[in-house]
Amino acid sequence: MDIYGIIGNPLGHSFSKQYFTEKFRKEGIVGAVYEKFQLDDISQLPDLIASTPGLQGLNVTIPYKQQVLPYLDRLDDGARKIGAVNCISFRDGKLTGHNTDAAGFRASLLGFLGNERPDALVLGTGGAAKAVNYVLGELGINFTIVSRTKAPGILTYGELDGDVMAAHRLIVNTTPLGTFPDVDASPAIPYDLLTPAHRLFDLVYNPEETAFMRQGAARGARTVNGFGMLTGQAEKAWEIWNGYSEP
């Protein structure tokens, strides 16, 4: 039995098991299962691997996309440049880290923006944000990071005034705020300063419309959730696990 899965904490919101189980059914893939492996601490990863014969690949989600790095034998070029991993392949007894978030985000963002390339605000500084920043840089989109903690080159939410909001028409939420079951939470941006010219991309995909998206749409902004990114990164991970391609 080939076993695939996802590590993270919590995993109640994760759609990955449902996605891959349906993929296996539709494509007639037999002898393969996908499981959720909720770890209390990333230090449990070696024991998980040792106790799970047949493990072929893992996805990695919050909060372990950066914490997992010391447990890997090597990184591919993309993961090394980004500094975060959301996919692990098992080859020749080695654990290799990959970042398929970048591929998933790139495809979804381009479909959302079309030919637009507005300056962006990136909300959050975690592993997902690193993939987002990498893609924005590749696409030539100027971006500013927003965090609750002040640091050089980083704005706090309290600094998002009228001038900043008008100058940054793309806002990408990389934080988990608004994820099921805490569906009423949202990043503390000044929603009253949003306009129909703004574009809101939420990496959260459960619920389908987050509070962040809903407040933007109420002011005429275009919005999209992270489901397209999820499916894009999942398919890229499947290709990597099966040796079809590298990101």
mmCIF file of C-alpha atoms in Angstrom:
data_model
loop_
_atom_site.group_PDB
_atom_site.id
_atom_site.type_symbol
_atom_site.label_atom_id
_atom_site.label_comp_id
_atom_site.label_asym_id
_atom_site.label_seq_id
_atom_site.Cartn_x
_atom_site.Cartn_y
_atom_site.Cartn_z
ATOM 1 C CA MET A 1 0.000 0.000 0.000
ATOM 2 C CA ASP A 2 1.368 3.404 -1.031
ATOM 3 C CA ILE A 3 0.692 5.970 1.666
ATOM 4 C CA TYR A 4 0.621 9.734 1.166
ATOM 5 C CA GLY A 5 -0.432 12.340 3.679
ATOM 6 C CA ILE A 6 -0.222 15.761 5.235
ATOM 7 C CA ILE A 7 1.481 16.918 8.432
ATOM 8 C CA GLY A 8 0.440 20.030 10.328
ATOM 9 C CA ASN A 9 -1.493 21.236 13.335
ATOM 10 C CA PRO A 10 -4.425 21.684 13.311
ATOM 11 C CA LEU A 11 -5.690 19.700 10.327
ATOM 12 C CA GLY A 12 -9.445 19.902 10.847
ATOM 13 C CA HIS A 13 -9.769 22.445 8.032
ATOM 14 C CA SER A 14 -7.585 20.583 5.549
ATOM 15 C CA PHE A 15 -9.176 19.481 2.270
ATOM 16 C CA SER A 16 -6.151 17.497 1.099
ATOM 17 C CA LYS A 17 -7.359 14.044 2.201
ATOM 18 C CA GLN A 18 -10.712 14.582 0.492
ATOM 19 C CA TYR A 19 -9.002 15.931 -2.624
ATOM 20 C CA PHE A 20 -6.577 13.051 -3.058
ATOM 21 C CA THR A 21 -9.100 10.366 -2.102
ATOM 22 C CA GLU A 22 -11.392 11.683 -4.847
ATOM 23 C CA LYS A 23 -8.459 11.900 -7.261
ATOM 24 C CA PHE A 24 -7.569 8.256 -6.618
ATOM 25 C CA ARG A 25 -11.204 7.238 -7.205
ATOM 26 C CA LYS A 26 -11.658 9.242 -10.415
ATOM 27 C CA GLU A 27 -8.354 8.170 -11.942
ATOM 28 C CA GLY A 28 -8.652 4.530 -10.937
ATOM 29 C CA ILE A 29 -5.522 4.677 -8.776
ATOM 30 C CA VAL A 30 -5.560 1.558 -6.579
ATOM 31 C CA GLY A 31 -3.306 0.633 -3.705
ATOM 32 C CA ALA A 32 -2.910 4.251 -2.575
ATOM 33 C CA VAL A 33 -4.322 6.137 0.412
ATOM 34 C CA TYR A 34 -3.947 9.673 1.736
ATOM 35 C CA GLU A 35 -4.035 10.373 5.467
ATOM 36 C CA LYS A 36 -3.936 13.287 7.887
ATOM 37 C CA PHE A 37 -1.017 13.131 10.330
ATOM 38 C CA GLN A 38 -1.545 15.808 12.965
ATOM 39 C CA LEU A 39 1.702 16.306 14.858
ATOM 40 C CA ASP A 40 1.887 18.065 18.210
ATOM 41 C CA ASP A 41 5.503 18.957 17.411
ATOM 42 C CA ILE A 42 7.656 18.661 14.292
ATOM 43 C CA SER A 43 10.096 16.534 16.312
ATOM 44 C CA GLN A 44 7.565 13.698 15.923
ATOM 45 C CA LEU A 45 8.250 13.489 12.172
ATOM 46 C CA PRO A 46 11.050 10.864 12.348
ATOM 47 C CA ASP A 47 8.855 8.563 14.456
ATOM 48 C CA LEU A 48 5.969 9.012 12.026
ATOM 49 C CA ILE A 49 8.174 8.026 9.110
ATOM 50 C CA ALA A 50 9.656 5.045 10.958
ATOM 51 C CA SER A 51 6.217 3.759 11.963
ATOM 52 C CA THR A 52 4.562 4.198 8.542
ATOM 53 C CA PRO A 53 5.861 1.632 6.043
ATOM 54 C CA GLY A 54 4.889 2.498 2.494
ATOM 55 C CA LEU A 55 5.041 6.255 3.013
ATOM 56 C CA GLN A 56 5.717 7.799 -0.399
ATOM 57 C CA GLY A 57 5.165 11.515 0.092
ATOM 58 C CA LEU A 58 3.975 14.178 2.479
ATOM 59 C CA ASN A 59 2.419 17.593 2.224
ATOM 60 C CA VAL A 60 3.382 20.090 4.923
ATOM 61 C CA THR A 61 1.115 22.819 6.245
ATOM 62 C CA ILE A 62 0.925 25.307 9.131
ATOM 63 C CA PRO A 63 2.954 25.619 11.309
ATOM 64 C CA TYR A 64 5.718 23.352 9.972
ATOM 65 C CA LYS A 65 6.690 24.718 6.546
ATOM 66 C CA GLN A 66 9.866 26.232 7.966
ATOM 67 C CA GLN A 67 10.263 24.090 11.079
ATOM 68 C CA VAL A 68 10.568 20.960 8.924
ATOM 69 C CA LEU A 69 13.766 22.100 7.190
ATOM 70 C CA PRO A 70 16.272 20.582 9.693
ATOM 71 C CA TYR A 71 14.615 17.174 9.287
ATOM 72 C CA LEU A 72 15.226 16.967 5.537
ATOM 73 C CA ASP A 73 18.252 15.553 3.739
ATOM 74 C CA ARG A 74 18.117 18.025 0.875
ATOM 75 C CA LEU A 75 16.085 20.790 -0.751
ATOM 76 C CA ASP A 76 15.354 21.340 -4.403
ATOM 77 C CA ASP A 77 16.333 24.708 -5.910
ATOM 78 C CA GLY A 78 12.902 26.272 -5.505
ATOM 79 C CA ALA A 79 12.524 25.313 -1.854
ATOM 80 C CA ARG A 80 16.053 26.513 -1.134
ATOM 81 C CA LYS A 81 15.362 29.929 -2.679
ATOM 82 C CA ILE A 82 11.996 30.282 -0.955
ATOM 83 C CA GLY A 83 13.126 29.006 2.442
ATOM 84 C CA ALA A 84 9.997 26.950 3.083
ATOM 85 C CA VAL A 85 8.741 23.470 2.216
ATOM 86 C CA ASN A 86 5.195 22.219 1.706
ATOM 87 C CA CYS A 87 6.012 18.913 -0.034
ATOM 88 C CA ILE A 88 8.380 16.073 0.874
ATOM 89 C CA SER A 89 9.389 13.267 -1.471
ATOM 90 C CA PHE A 90 11.049 10.004 -0.426
ATOM 91 C CA ARG A 91 13.737 8.801 -2.828
ATOM 92 C CA ASP A 92 16.759 6.563 -2.328
ATOM 93 C CA GLY A 93 16.265 6.694 1.416
ATOM 94 C CA LYS A 94 16.461 10.496 1.381
ATOM 95 C CA LEU A 95 13.879 13.136 2.289
ATOM 96 C CA THR A 96 13.786 15.947 -0.260
ATOM 97 C CA GLY A 97 11.917 19.178 0.379
ATOM 98 C CA HIS A 98 10.005 20.954 -2.380
ATOM 99 C CA ASN A 99 7.778 24.010 -2.555
ATOM 100 C CA THR A 100 4.699 23.492 -4.722
ATOM 101 C CA ASP A 101 2.886 26.431 -3.091
ATOM 102 C CA ALA A 102 4.753 28.695 -5.495
ATOM 103 C CA ALA A 103 3.487 26.872 -8.593
ATOM 104 C CA GLY A 104 -0.063 26.765 -7.261
ATOM 105 C CA PHE A 105 -0.066 30.437 -6.284
ATOM 106 C CA ARG A 106 1.482 31.572 -9.573
ATOM 107 C CA ALA A 107 -1.134 29.830 -11.719
ATOM 108 C CA SER A 108 -4.044 31.007 -9.593
ATOM 109 C CA LEU A 109 -2.771 34.583 -9.313
ATOM 110 C CA LEU A 110 -2.228 34.939 -13.058
ATOM 111 C CA GLY A 111 -5.734 33.693 -13.712
ATOM 112 C CA PHE A 112 -7.061 36.215 -11.205
ATOM 113 C CA LEU A 113 -5.064 39.269 -12.309
ATOM 114 C CA GLY A 114 -4.910 38.775 -16.068
ATOM 115 C CA ASN A 115 -2.600 41.475 -17.380
ATOM 116 C CA GLU A 116 -2.756 43.578 -14.211
ATOM 117 C CA ARG A 117 0.390 43.875 -12.088
ATOM 118 C CA PRO A 118 -0.592 46.127 -9.163
ATOM 119 C CA ASP A 119 1.691 46.732 -6.195
ATOM 120 C CA ALA A 120 0.843 44.330 -3.384
ATOM 121 C CA LEU A 121 0.523 44.063 0.357
ATOM 122 C CA VAL A 122 1.393 40.603 1.704
ATOM 123 C CA LEU A 123 -0.280 39.937 5.041
ATOM 124 C CA GLY A 124 1.827 37.588 7.155
ATOM 125 C CA THR A 125 5.406 36.345 7.374
ATOM 126 C CA GLY A 126 5.113 32.543 7.587
ATOM 127 C CA GLY A 127 6.064 29.780 5.193
ATOM 128 C CA ALA A 128 3.195 30.452 2.808
ATOM 129 C CA ALA A 129 4.173 34.125 2.660
ATOM 130 C CA LYS A 130 7.667 33.154 1.557
ATOM 131 C CA ALA A 131 6.263 31.328 -1.476
ATOM 132 C CA VAL A 132 3.972 34.266 -2.270
ATOM 133 C CA ASN A 133 6.829 36.766 -2.044
ATOM 134 C CA TYR A 134 8.972 34.584 -4.306
ATOM 135 C CA VAL A 135 6.275 34.471 -6.994
ATOM 136 C CA LEU A 136 5.511 38.198 -6.788
ATOM 137 C CA GLY A 137 9.203 38.915 -7.251
ATOM 138 C CA GLU A 138 9.373 36.614 -10.275
ATOM 139 C CA LEU A 139 6.375 38.382 -11.814
ATOM 140 C CA GLY A 140 7.866 41.828 -11.237
ATOM 141 C CA ILE A 141 5.134 42.823 -8.783
ATOM 142 C CA ASN A 142 6.344 45.220 -6.101
ATOM 143 C CA PHE A 143 5.205 44.124 -2.658
ATOM 144 C CA THR A 144 5.303 45.233 0.950
ATOM 145 C CA ILE A 145 5.036 42.814 3.863
ATOM 146 C CA VAL A 146 2.573 43.520 6.675
ATOM 147 C CA SER A 147 2.950 41.989 10.130
ATOM 148 C CA ARG A 148 1.741 42.526 13.666
ATOM 149 C CA THR A 149 5.387 42.975 14.663
ATOM 150 C CA LYS A 150 7.422 45.952 13.459
ATOM 151 C CA ALA A 151 10.658 45.162 11.643
ATOM 152 C CA PRO A 152 12.823 46.890 9.016
ATOM 153 C CA GLY A 153 11.004 47.027 5.692
ATOM 154 C CA ILE A 154 7.805 45.636 7.199
ATOM 155 C CA LEU A 155 4.647 47.621 7.907
ATOM 156 C CA THR A 156 2.358 46.997 10.842
ATOM 157 C CA TYR A 157 -1.400 46.905 10.411
ATOM 158 C CA GLY A 158 -1.638 50.249 12.179
ATOM 159 C CA GLU A 159 0.451 51.849 9.431
ATOM 160 C CA LEU A 160 -2.011 50.981 6.664
ATOM 161 C CA ASP A 161 -3.315 54.473 6.026
ATOM 162 C CA GLY A 162 -5.108 55.922 3.016
ATOM 163 C CA ASP A 163 -1.943 56.491 1.000
ATOM 164 C CA VAL A 164 -0.657 52.941 1.567
ATOM 165 C CA MET A 165 -3.976 51.353 0.707
ATOM 166 C CA ALA A 166 -4.417 53.449 -2.434
ATOM 167 C CA ALA A 167 -0.908 52.575 -3.622
ATOM 168 C CA HIS A 168 -1.322 48.819 -3.117
ATOM 169 C CA ARG A 169 -4.287 47.456 -5.014
ATOM 170 C CA LEU A 170 -3.447 43.763 -4.564
ATOM 171 C CA ILE A 171 -3.752 42.392 -1.020
ATOM 172 C CA VAL A 172 -2.731 38.800 -0.335
ATOM 173 C CA ASN A 173 -3.704 37.188 2.956
ATOM 174 C CA THR A 174 -1.199 34.444 3.837
ATOM 175 C CA THR A 175 -2.301 34.214 7.481
ATOM 176 C CA PRO A 176 -4.693 31.487 8.706
ATOM 177 C CA LEU A 177 -7.159 34.085 9.994
ATOM 178 C CA GLY A 178 -10.687 33.195 8.930
ATOM 179 C CA THR A 179 -10.001 29.496 8.503
ATOM 180 C CA PHE A 180 -12.757 27.109 9.631
ATOM 181 C CA PRO A 181 -13.941 26.936 12.366
ATOM 182 C CA ASP A 182 -12.918 30.512 13.271
ATOM 183 C CA VAL A 183 -14.741 31.882 10.229
ATOM 184 C CA ASP A 184 -15.467 35.366 11.622
ATOM 185 C CA ALA A 185 -11.788 36.283 12.050
ATOM 186 C CA SER A 186 -9.993 38.435 9.489
ATOM 187 C CA PRO A 187 -6.745 40.416 9.170
ATOM 188 C CA ALA A 188 -6.944 43.873 10.762
ATOM 189 C CA ILE A 189 -6.693 45.955 7.601
ATOM 190 C CA PRO A 190 -8.778 49.149 7.147
ATOM 191 C CA TYR A 191 -11.565 47.634 5.053
ATOM 192 C CA ASP A 192 -13.271 51.020 4.734
ATOM 193 C CA LEU A 193 -10.374 52.116 2.488
ATOM 194 C CA LEU A 194 -10.955 49.346 -0.058
ATOM 195 C CA THR A 195 -12.362 50.260 -3.465
ATOM 196 C CA PRO A 196 -13.503 48.471 -6.647
ATOM 197 C CA ALA A 197 -9.917 48.865 -7.868
ATOM 198 C CA HIS A 198 -8.607 46.499 -5.179
ATOM 199 C CA ARG A 199 -7.932 42.796 -5.650
ATOM 200 C CA LEU A 200 -8.043 40.501 -2.584
ATOM 201 C CA PHE A 201 -6.430 37.059 -2.741
ATOM 202 C CA ASP A 202 -6.998 34.875 0.325
ATOM 203 C CA LEU A 203 -4.896 31.720 0.633
ATOM 204 C CA VAL A 204 -7.597 30.349 2.952
ATOM 205 C CA TYR A 205 -10.013 28.068 1.084
ATOM 206 C CA ASN A 206 -12.251 26.807 3.896
ATOM 207 C CA PRO A 207 -14.742 28.521 4.070
ATOM 208 C CA GLU A 208 -15.261 29.264 0.389
ATOM 209 C CA GLU A 209 -15.801 32.964 1.143
ATOM 210 C CA THR A 210 -13.812 34.228 4.104
ATOM 211 C CA ALA A 211 -14.589 37.277 6.219
ATOM 212 C CA PHE A 212 -11.598 38.969 4.536
ATOM 213 C CA MET A 213 -13.118 38.353 1.099
ATOM 214 C CA ARG A 214 -16.630 39.237 2.171
ATOM 215 C CA GLN A 215 -15.615 42.632 3.576
ATOM 216 C CA GLY A 216 -13.663 43.386 0.403
ATOM 217 C CA ALA A 217 -16.523 42.370 -1.880
ATOM 218 C CA ALA A 218 -18.887 44.618 0.091
ATOM 219 C CA ARG A 219 -16.764 47.552 -1.064
ATOM 220 C CA GLY A 220 -16.604 46.423 -4.685
ATOM 221 C CA ALA A 221 -13.205 44.714 -4.597
ATOM 222 C CA ARG A 222 -12.630 41.570 -6.635
ATOM 223 C CA THR A 223 -11.817 38.534 -4.513
ATOM 224 C CA VAL A 224 -10.588 34.967 -4.849
ATOM 225 C CA ASN A 225 -9.919 32.214 -2.315
ATOM 226 C CA GLY A 226 -7.071 29.716 -2.099
ATOM 227 C CA PHE A 227 -8.815 26.692 -3.626
ATOM 228 C CA GLY A 228 -7.170 27.144 -7.017
ATOM 229 C CA MET A 229 -3.794 27.411 -5.325
ATOM 230 C CA LEU A 230 -4.582 24.284 -3.282
ATOM 231 C CA THR A 231 -5.410 22.173 -6.313
ATOM 232 C CA GLY A 232 -2.456 23.523 -8.271
ATOM 233 C CA GLN A 233 0.062 22.733 -5.554
ATOM 234 C CA ALA A 234 -1.523 19.311 -4.942
ATOM 235 C CA GLU A 235 -1.198 18.288 -8.589
ATOM 236 C CA LYS A 236 2.413 19.482 -8.671
ATOM 237 C CA ALA A 237 3.114 17.459 -5.527
ATOM 238 C CA TRP A 238 1.611 14.361 -7.161
ATOM 239 C CA GLU A 239 3.897 14.834 -10.168
ATOM 240 C CA ILE A 240 6.932 15.127 -7.898
ATOM 241 C CA TRP A 241 6.009 12.075 -5.793
ATOM 242 C CA ASN A 242 5.660 10.004 -8.936
ATOM 243 C CA GLY A 243 8.810 11.325 -10.628
ATOM 244 C CA TYR A 244 6.933 13.078 -13.442
ATOM 245 C CA SER A 245 8.503 16.498 -12.934
ATOM 246 C CA GLU A 246 10.310 18.870 -10.616
ATOM 247 C CA PRO A 247 8.886 22.304 -9.705
#
